[in-house]
mmCIF file of C-alpha atoms in Angstrom:
data_model
loop_
_atom_site.group_PDB
_atom_site.id
_atom_site.type_symbol
_atom_site.label_atom_id
_atom_site.label_comp_id
_atom_site.label_asym_id
_atom_site.label_seq_id
_atom_site.Cartn_x
_atom_site.Cartn_y
_atom_site.Cartn_z
ATOM 1 C CA PHE S 1 24.345 27.770 -16.231
ATOM 2 C CA ALA S 2 21.272 25.762 -17.479
ATOM 3 C CA VAL S 3 20.753 22.930 -19.740
ATOM 4 C CA LEU S 4 17.831 23.286 -21.954
ATOM 5 C CA PRO S 5 15.429 20.561 -22.856
ATOM 6 C CA PHE S 6 16.366 18.259 -25.672
ATOM 7 C CA ALA S 7 19.639 19.760 -25.615
ATOM 8 C CA PHE S 8 22.940 17.695 -26.312
ATOM 9 C CA GLY S 9 26.826 17.740 -27.341
ATOM 10 C CA ASN S 10 30.069 19.562 -25.916
ATOM 11 C CA THR S 11 31.239 22.720 -24.164
ATOM 12 C CA THR S 12 34.099 24.319 -22.219
ATOM 13 C CA LEU S 13 33.499 25.538 -18.875
ATOM 14 C CA SER S 14 35.985 27.561 -16.786
ATOM 15 C CA ILE S 15 35.757 27.625 -13.259
ATOM 16 C CA THR S 16 37.265 30.735 -11.064
ATOM 17 C CA SER S 17 37.141 31.167 -7.217
ATOM 18 C CA PHE S 18 37.080 34.212 -5.599
ATOM 19 C CA VAL S 19 37.725 34.601 -2.051
ATOM 20 C CA VAL S 20 37.466 37.953 0.038
ATOM 21 C CA ASP S 21 39.764 37.904 3.266
ATOM 22 C CA PRO S 22 37.367 38.690 6.102
ATOM 23 C CA VAL S 23 40.313 40.876 7.795
ATOM 24 C CA SER S 24 42.139 42.459 4.840
ATOM 25 C CA LYS S 25 39.263 42.645 2.912
ATOM 26 C CA LEU S 26 41.619 41.945 -0.183
ATOM 27 C CA ASN S 27 40.359 39.880 -2.955
ATOM 28 C CA ALA S 28 41.566 37.148 -4.711
ATOM 29 C CA SER S 29 40.922 34.568 -7.113
ATOM 30 C CA SER S 30 42.503 31.095 -8.357
ATOM 31 C CA ALA S 31 43.825 30.773 -11.873
ATOM 32 C CA PRO S 32 40.492 29.656 -13.937
ATOM 33 C CA THR S 33 39.809 25.966 -14.383
ATOM 34 C CA LEU S 34 38.791 24.609 -17.588
ATOM 35 C CA PHE S 35 36.935 21.566 -18.139
ATOM 36 C CA ARG S 36 34.995 20.052 -20.938
ATOM 37 C CA LEU S 37 30.901 18.871 -20.543
ATOM 38 C CA ASN S 38 29.554 16.485 -22.837
ATOM 39 C CA ILE S 39 25.904 15.865 -23.103
ATOM 40 C CA LEU S 40 24.456 13.106 -24.755
ATOM 41 C CA PRO S 41 21.455 12.620 -26.159
ATOM 42 C CA VAL S 42 18.669 11.008 -24.045
ATOM 43 C CA ASN S 43 16.662 7.764 -25.294
ATOM 44 C CA THR S 44 13.333 8.181 -24.598
ATOM 45 C CA PRO S 45 12.056 4.869 -23.689
ATOM 46 C CA PRO S 46 9.295 3.197 -26.062
ATOM 47 C CA HIS S 47 5.833 2.847 -24.935
ATOM 48 C CA PHE S 48 2.977 0.395 -24.756
ATOM 49 C CA ASN S 49 -0.474 0.128 -23.505
ATOM 50 C CA PHE S 50 -2.364 -3.635 -22.607
ATOM 51 C CA SER S 51 -5.790 -3.412 -24.325
ATOM 52 C CA LEU S 52 -8.758 -2.550 -22.252
ATOM 53 C CA ALA S 53 -9.993 -5.583 -22.357
ATOM 54 C CA MET S 54 -6.654 -7.229 -21.197
ATOM 55 C CA ALA S 55 -6.815 -4.931 -17.982
ATOM 56 C CA ASP S 56 -7.381 -7.417 -15.250
ATOM 57 C CA GLY S 57 -5.849 -10.193 -17.489
ATOM 58 C CA VAL S 58 -7.067 -13.005 -19.543
ATOM 59 C CA VAL S 59 -9.239 -15.981 -19.190
ATOM 60 C CA LEU S 60 -8.733 -18.664 -21.964
ATOM 61 C CA ASP S 61 -11.053 -21.924 -22.287
ATOM 62 C CA GLU S 62 -9.660 -25.091 -22.196
ATOM 63 C CA VAL S 63 -8.003 -25.520 -26.247
ATOM 64 C CA ALA S 64 -8.477 -28.388 -28.624
ATOM 65 C CA CYS S 65 -5.059 -29.683 -29.193
ATOM 66 C CA GLN S 66 -3.833 -31.206 -32.417
ATOM 67 C CA GLY S 67 -1.060 -33.407 -30.679
ATOM 68 C CA ASP S 68 0.020 -34.473 -27.305
ATOM 69 C CA VAL S 69 3.129 -31.383 -26.780
ATOM 70 C CA GLU S 70 1.610 -27.929 -27.212
ATOM 71 C CA CYS S 71 -1.720 -25.879 -27.955
ATOM 72 C CA PRO S 72 -1.006 -22.680 -29.900
ATOM 73 C CA VAL S 73 -2.780 -19.626 -28.800
ATOM 74 C CA VAL S 74 -2.996 -15.971 -30.304
ATOM 75 C CA ILE S 75 -4.904 -13.295 -28.985
ATOM 76 C CA GLY S 76 -5.042 -10.382 -31.029
ATOM 77 C CA SER S 77 -4.882 -6.671 -29.669
ATOM 78 C CA PHE S 78 -3.509 -7.924 -26.724
ATOM 79 C CA LEU S 79 -1.388 -4.532 -26.632
ATOM 80 C CA SER S 80 -2.321 -1.009 -28.009
ATOM 81 C CA ASP S 81 -0.630 2.365 -28.621
ATOM 82 C CA ILE S 82 2.789 0.741 -29.187
ATOM 83 C CA HIS S 83 5.755 3.940 -29.506
ATOM 84 C CA PRO S 84 8.912 3.878 -30.060
ATOM 85 C CA GLY S 85 9.768 7.002 -28.254
ATOM 86 C CA ALA S 86 9.615 10.848 -28.734
ATOM 87 C CA THR S 87 9.401 12.480 -32.027
ATOM 88 C CA ILE S 88 9.874 16.569 -31.745
ATOM 89 C CA THR S 89 10.547 18.576 -34.991
ATOM 90 C CA ASP S 90 11.332 21.674 -33.219
ATOM 91 C CA GLY S 91 13.413 21.854 -30.140
ATOM 92 C CA PRO S 92 14.380 24.702 -28.103
ATOM 93 C CA GLN S 93 17.101 25.286 -30.579
ATOM 94 C CA GLY S 94 14.990 23.834 -33.637
ATOM 95 C CA GLU S 95 16.437 20.109 -33.055
ATOM 96 C CA LEU S 96 15.293 17.217 -34.600
ATOM 97 C CA TRP S 97 14.626 14.640 -32.226
ATOM 98 C CA ASP S 98 13.004 11.768 -33.778
ATOM 99 C CA GLU S 99 13.222 7.956 -32.673
ATOM 100 C CA SER S 100 10.516 6.955 -35.040
ATOM 101 C CA ASP S 101 13.469 4.505 -36.732
ATOM 102 C CA GLN S 102 14.248 2.770 -33.800
ATOM 103 C CA SER S 103 13.520 -1.021 -33.968
ATOM 104 C CA LEU S 104 11.378 -2.468 -31.141
ATOM 105 C CA ASN S 105 11.628 -5.979 -29.359
ATOM 106 C CA PHE S 106 9.264 -7.195 -26.954
ATOM 107 C CA THR S 107 10.122 -10.543 -24.661
ATOM 108 C CA VAL S 108 7.814 -12.523 -22.331
ATOM 109 C CA THR S 109 8.622 -13.943 -19.579
ATOM 110 C CA VAL S 110 6.196 -16.245 -17.206
ATOM 111 C CA VAL S 111 7.388 -14.632 -14.061
ATOM 112 C CA SER S 112 4.982 -17.108 -11.267
ATOM 113 C CA GLY S 113 2.236 -19.529 -11.428
ATOM 114 C CA ASN S 114 2.346 -22.664 -13.377
ATOM 115 C CA LEU S 115 5.892 -22.115 -15.082
ATOM 116 C CA ALA S 116 5.554 -25.442 -17.485
ATOM 117 C CA LEU S 117 2.125 -24.222 -18.785
ATOM 118 C CA VAL S 118 3.612 -21.800 -21.227
ATOM 119 C CA ARG S 119 6.226 -23.201 -23.311
ATOM 120 C CA ALA S 120 6.829 -19.994 -25.485
ATOM 121 C CA ALA S 121 5.333 -16.829 -25.774
ATOM 122 C CA SER S 122 6.181 -14.109 -27.918
ATOM 123 C CA VAL S 123 4.430 -10.628 -28.875
ATOM 124 C CA SER S 124 4.292 -9.331 -32.622
ATOM 125 C CA GLU S 125 4.847 -5.555 -33.615
ATOM 126 C CA ASP S 126 1.378 -4.795 -34.157
ATOM 127 C CA GLY S 127 0.857 -6.127 -30.321
ATOM 128 C CA GLU S 128 -0.560 -9.653 -31.077
ATOM 129 C CA LEU S 129 0.333 -12.148 -28.110
ATOM 130 C CA THR S 130 0.971 -15.874 -29.644
ATOM 131 C CA LEU S 131 1.445 -18.589 -26.670
ATOM 132 C CA ALA S 132 2.407 -22.026 -26.946
ATOM 133 C CA LEU S 133 0.293 -23.572 -24.185
ATOM 134 C CA LEU S 134 1.568 -27.331 -22.348
ATOM 135 C CA ALA S 135 -1.142 -29.506 -23.974
ATOM 136 C CA HIS S 136 -4.078 -30.624 -21.811
ATOM 137 C CA ALA S 137 -2.898 -28.496 -18.615
ATOM 138 C CA VAL S 138 -4.867 -26.144 -16.585
ATOM 139 C CA GLY S 139 -4.022 -23.291 -14.189
ATOM 140 C CA SER S 140 -2.536 -20.039 -14.164
ATOM 141 C CA ALA S 141 0.980 -18.079 -14.861
ATOM 142 C CA LEU S 142 1.821 -14.360 -14.709
ATOM 143 C CA LEU S 143 3.450 -13.353 -17.742
ATOM 144 C CA ARG S 144 5.808 -10.318 -17.795
ATOM 145 C CA VAL S 145 5.654 -8.081 -20.980
ATOM 146 C CA THR S 146 8.740 -5.967 -21.939
ATOM 147 C CA LEU S 147 9.326 -3.286 -24.435
ATOM 148 C CA SER S 148 13.041 -2.592 -25.434
ATOM 149 C CA ASP S 149 14.670 -0.494 -28.498
ATOM 150 C CA ASN S 150 17.736 -1.051 -30.322
ATOM 151 C CA THR S 151 19.491 0.939 -27.791
ATOM 152 C CA HIS S 152 19.003 -1.589 -25.455
ATOM 153 C CA THR S 153 17.602 0.543 -22.721
ATOM 154 C CA PRO S 154 14.431 -1.547 -21.213
ATOM 155 C CA THR S 155 11.210 0.549 -20.562
ATOM 156 C CA SER S 156 8.006 -0.047 -20.313
ATOM 157 C CA ASP S 157 7.726 -3.600 -17.851
ATOM 158 C CA PHE S 158 4.194 -4.495 -16.980
ATOM 159 C CA SER S 159 2.485 -7.834 -15.629
ATOM 160 C CA ARG S 160 -0.721 -9.270 -16.175
ATOM 161 C CA GLN S 161 -2.008 -12.654 -15.353
ATOM 162 C CA ILE S 162 -3.028 -14.894 -17.761
ATOM 163 C CA LEU S 163 -5.674 -17.434 -16.911
ATOM 164 C CA LEU S 164 -5.553 -20.938 -18.658
#
């Protein structure tokens, strides 16, 4: 048997073994063994790209802070091409494969560099990066942006250097 792309569901398979005795040349077969096969639907991972201008990282000038704790910085169009997963309206057996209603969630973590520099970071649904930077600090930090959908399947995991 073969599994078709985008096909899922349940079926029962029957396996029977056939043996030919090499001496007597008699055929023998086993009793059929039945088992149920359940193929679950696949969750196509969501996807995003870094904007072309962000490909080599981002250099920020020192920000004038309104206080002594943290400075807010917003970088518009940080991410682009944000998609929840596949949308196929005509599968091989007429299936509808639509992941457009899945909710998306970005997480941003500081993975190396000056870990205290970035006090908080988030990405909005339209790809805008918001940072809360430690006031009067300089240095660099490497951020990892991860996108997941409501099926809790981690996906596109990219890292880019943000120079501050």
